[in-house]
Coordinates of C-alpha atoms in Angstrom, one line a residue:
M8 CA 102.8 100.4 144.4
R9 CA 104.2 103.7 145.6
P10 CA 100.8 105.0 146.8
L11 CA 101.0 102.3 149.5
L12 CA 103.8 104.4 151.1
F13 CA 101.3 107.1 151.9
I14 CA 99.2 104.6 153.8
C15 CA 102.0 102.6 155.5
F16 CA 104.1 105.6 156.7
P17 CA 101.5 107.3 158.8
V18 CA 100.4 103.9 160.2
L19 CA 103.9 103.2 161.4
C20 CA 104.2 106.6 163.0
M21 CA 100.9 106.1 164.9
L22 CA 101.9 102.7 166.1
S23 CA 105.2 104.1 167.4
S24 CA 103.3 107.0 169.1
A25 CA 100.8 104.6 170.7
A26 CA 103.6 102.4 172.1
Q27 CA 105.3 105.4 173.6
D28 CA 102.4 107.1 175.4
G29 CA 101.2 103.8 176.9
T30 CA 97.5 104.3 175.9
S31 CA 95.2 101.6 177.3
F32 CA 93.7 99.7 174.4
S33 CA 90.5 97.8 174.3
K34 CA 91.0 94.1 175.0
K35 CA 89.2 93.2 171.7
S36 CA 91.2 95.0 169.1
N37 CA 90.6 92.8 166.0
L38 CA 87.6 92.9 163.7
V39 CA 86.8 90.6 160.8
K40 CA 84.0 91.7 158.5
L41 CA 81.8 90.3 155.8
N42 CA 80.2 92.6 153.3
L43 CA 76.5 91.8 153.3
T44 CA 75.7 93.8 150.2
S45 CA 78.5 92.7 147.8
P46 CA 76.8 89.5 146.7
F47 CA 74.1 91.6 145.1
L48 CA 76.8 92.9 142.8
K49 CA 78.1 89.4 142.1
N50 CA 81.3 89.9 144.2
Y51 CA 82.5 88.9 147.7
S52 CA 84.3 91.3 150.1
I53 CA 86.0 90.9 153.4
Q54 CA 87.8 93.3 155.7
Y55 CA 90.2 93.1 158.6
E56 CA 90.5 96.0 161.1
R57 CA 93.0 96.5 163.9
I58 CA 92.2 99.0 166.6
I59 CA 95.4 101.0 167.4
N60 CA 94.0 103.4 170.1
K61 CA 90.7 105.2 170.9
R62 CA 90.7 107.3 167.8
V63 CA 92.7 105.4 165.2
S64 CA 92.6 102.0 163.5
V65 CA 94.0 100.5 160.3
A66 CA 92.2 98.2 158.0
V67 CA 92.6 96.3 154.7
S68 CA 89.8 95.0 152.5
G69 CA 89.8 92.4 149.7
R70 CA 87.2 92.1 147.0
L71 CA 86.7 89.3 144.4
M72 CA 84.3 89.0 141.6
P73 CA 84.3 85.7 139.7
A74 CA 83.8 85.7 136.0
S75 CA 80.1 86.5 135.2
T76 CA 78.0 88.9 133.2
L77 CA 77.5 92.4 134.5
P78 CA 75.2 92.8 137.5
F79 CA 71.9 94.7 136.8
K80 CA 72.9 94.6 133.2
N81 CA 69.4 95.3 131.8
A82 CA 69.0 98.4 134.0
I83 CA 72.5 99.6 133.2
R84 CA 72.1 98.9 129.5
K85 CA 69.0 101.2 129.3
E86 CA 71.0 104.1 130.8
V87 CA 74.3 103.6 129.0
I88 CA 73.4 102.4 125.5
K89 CA 71.6 105.3 123.7
E90 CA 72.2 103.9 120.2
E91 CA 72.3 100.3 119.2
D92 CA 75.9 99.2 118.9
E93 CA 76.9 95.6 118.3
L94 CA 80.2 95.6 120.3
I95 CA 78.7 97.4 123.3
T96 CA 75.5 95.2 123.2
D97 CA 77.6 92.0 123.2
A98 CA 79.6 93.3 126.2
F99 CA 76.4 93.6 128.2
N100 CA 74.7 90.4 127.0
Q101 CA 77.5 87.8 126.6
A102 CA 80.9 89.1 127.8
K103 CA 82.3 87.8 131.1
F104 CA 83.7 90.2 133.6
S105 CA 85.8 89.6 136.7
N106 CA 87.8 91.7 139.1
Y107 CA 89.6 91.9 142.4
A108 CA 90.7 94.8 144.5
I109 CA 92.9 95.4 147.6
T110 CA 92.1 98.5 149.7
P111 CA 94.2 99.6 152.8
E112 CA 92.9 102.5 154.9
V113 CA 93.4 104.5 158.1
R114 CA 90.4 105.2 160.2
F115 CA 89.8 108.2 162.5
Y116 CA 86.9 107.7 164.9
L117 CA 85.2 111.0 165.9
G118 CA 82.6 109.9 168.6
K119 CA 83.0 109.7 172.4
K120 CA 83.1 105.9 172.5
G121 CA 85.9 105.4 170.0
Y122 CA 87.9 102.1 170.0
G123 CA 86.2 101.1 166.8
Q124 CA 82.8 102.5 167.5
G125 CA 80.9 105.5 166.2
F126 CA 81.3 107.7 163.1
Y127 CA 84.6 107.7 161.3
I128 CA 86.5 109.1 158.3
A129 CA 89.0 107.0 156.5
P130 CA 91.4 108.0 153.7
Y131 CA 92.3 105.0 151.5
Y132 CA 94.2 103.7 148.5
R133 CA 92.8 101.1 146.1
F134 CA 94.4 98.8 143.6
A135 CA 92.1 96.9 141.3
K136 CA 92.3 94.7 138.3
Y137 CA 89.4 94.1 135.9
T138 CA 89.3 91.4 133.3
V139 CA 86.9 90.8 130.3
E140 CA 86.5 87.6 128.3
E141 CA 84.1 86.3 125.6
L142 CA 83.8 89.8 124.0
H143 CA 83.2 89.4 120.3
Y144 CA 83.5 91.8 117.4
T145 CA 82.0 91.0 114.0
Y146 CA 82.9 92.6 110.7
E147 CA 80.9 91.8 107.6
D148 CA 81.4 92.9 104.0
L149 CA 81.1 91.3 100.5
D150 CA 84.5 89.6 100.7
Q151 CA 84.9 88.6 104.3
D152 CA 82.9 87.8 107.5
I153 CA 85.3 88.3 110.3
S154 CA 84.8 87.5 113.9
I155 CA 87.4 88.8 116.5
K156 CA 87.4 87.3 120.0
L157 CA 88.6 90.0 122.5
T158 CA 90.1 89.4 125.9
G159 CA 91.9 91.8 128.2
N160 CA 92.4 93.5 131.5
L161 CA 92.6 96.9 133.1
K162 CA 94.5 97.9 136.2
S163 CA 93.6 101.0 138.3
H164 CA 95.2 103.0 141.1
T165 CA 92.9 105.3 143.0
G166 CA 92.7 107.2 146.3
G167 CA 89.6 108.1 148.2
F168 CA 87.9 109.2 151.4
L169 CA 85.3 107.0 153.2
V170 CA 82.7 108.2 155.7
G171 CA 81.0 105.6 157.8
A172 CA 79.7 104.4 161.2
Q173 CA 80.4 101.3 163.2
W174 CA 78.6 100.0 166.3
M175 CA 78.4 96.8 168.3
L176 CA 75.3 94.8 168.8
S177 CA 76.9 92.5 171.4
N178 CA 80.3 91.9 172.8
T179 CA 81.4 90.2 169.6
I180 CA 78.9 91.0 166.8
G181 CA 78.4 94.4 165.2
L182 CA 77.7 96.4 162.0
D183 CA 79.9 98.6 159.9
W184 CA 78.1 101.0 157.5
W185 CA 80.2 102.3 154.6
I186 CA 78.0 105.4 154.0
L187 CA 79.9 106.9 151.1
G188 CA 83.5 106.6 149.8
P189 CA 84.3 108.1 146.4
N190 CA 87.7 107.5 144.8
I191 CA 89.5 108.8 141.8
G192 CA 92.8 108.0 140.0
G193 CA 94.0 106.5 136.8
G194 CA 93.7 103.3 134.9
R195 CA 95.5 101.5 132.1
G196 CA 94.5 98.5 130.1
H197 CA 95.2 96.2 127.2
I198 CA 92.8 94.2 125.1
T199 CA 93.9 91.5 122.5
G200 CA 91.7 90.2 119.7
V201 CA 92.2 87.0 117.7
S202 CA 90.5 86.7 114.3
N203 CA 88.8 83.6 113.1
Q204 CA 90.6 84.1 109.7
P205 CA 93.4 86.2 108.2
I206 CA 92.3 89.8 107.6
D207 CA 92.9 91.3 104.2
P208 CA 95.0 94.5 104.2
D209 CA 92.3 96.6 102.7
V210 CA 89.8 95.5 105.4
Q211 CA 92.2 96.2 108.4
Q212 CA 91.7 100.0 108.1
D213 CA 87.9 99.6 108.1
I214 CA 88.0 97.5 111.2
R215 CA 90.5 99.9 112.9
E216 CA 88.1 102.8 112.3
S217 CA 85.1 100.8 113.4
L218 CA 86.7 99.8 116.7
E219 CA 87.9 103.3 117.4
N220 CA 84.3 104.6 117.0
D221 CA 82.8 101.8 119.1
L222 CA 85.3 102.5 121.9
D223 CA 84.9 106.3 121.9
I224 CA 85.1 106.5 125.8
P225 CA 85.1 110.1 127.2
F226 CA 88.4 111.3 128.7
T227 CA 90.1 108.0 127.7
K228 CA 93.0 107.6 125.3
T229 CA 92.4 104.7 123.0
T230 CA 95.1 103.2 120.7
V231 CA 93.9 100.6 118.2
D232 CA 96.2 98.4 116.0
V233 CA 94.8 95.9 113.5
N234 CA 96.9 93.3 111.7
A235 CA 96.3 90.1 109.7
N236 CA 95.8 88.1 112.9
G237 CA 93.4 90.3 114.9
A238 CA 93.5 93.5 116.9
N239 CA 95.3 95.1 119.9
L240 CA 93.8 97.9 121.9
K241 CA 95.4 100.0 124.6
L242 CA 93.4 102.2 127.0
S243 CA 94.5 104.8 129.5
G244 CA 92.8 107.6 131.3
P245 CA 91.1 108.7 134.6
W246 CA 89.3 106.1 136.7
A247 CA 86.8 106.7 139.4
G248 CA 84.5 104.6 141.7
V249 CA 82.7 104.6 145.0
R250 CA 82.6 102.4 148.1
A251 CA 79.3 101.7 150.0
G252 CA 77.9 98.8 151.8
L253 CA 76.8 97.2 155.1
L254 CA 79.2 94.8 156.8
L255 CA 78.7 92.2 159.6
T256 CA 81.6 92.4 162.0
F257 CA 83.1 89.8 164.4
R258 CA 85.2 91.3 167.1
F259 CA 87.8 89.4 169.1

């Protein structure tokens, strides 16, 4: 969790500076927010923000997606799957995905009002874990019909830069618009597959090559090991994402 130091250290410095210069803070310095757009992506997101002074605040977000199929899977499938592939098709149609993420950030408000209002920029760090279940791979030949059930997870560490705007609709209710917040970093994952029957040695190599071809992900290093009991896959490479959304805020 070393990247957290790059968030926590400047935050502590700003808190110390604010205490020394005696800046008059707004009486309502706490905001709890619900992401109104995240349910459309089958996840739930909440954020807490603490106003430090007129220009600066700190915040932390949490996101949780319970196990489910991919959101908008039919639309994504048309764009991603150019050729029919059994493993990829099963991932879109039957596999269950879940994830959670924790995102601390520091906000700098640029407008005249400040104190948690107006346009802001926010560097942030994100840790996320993604899990896949009920992913099946089938191998058929004259001697064996093999089904391998795959489960696994991937962890990512990314950093990004969010641009947004926040305004109050009343003394306690407001809106926070995450306009755009791209992030980039790295990810590492492990997938384990259990076969429904022992795999003959002469078939293991065929399955290994088939899985390597099915998981030919650009810029990602994939290591596949197949044995008599199933398969093990290791993935590592760059990871990227984007933050966007509209949040309902409660200030107190």
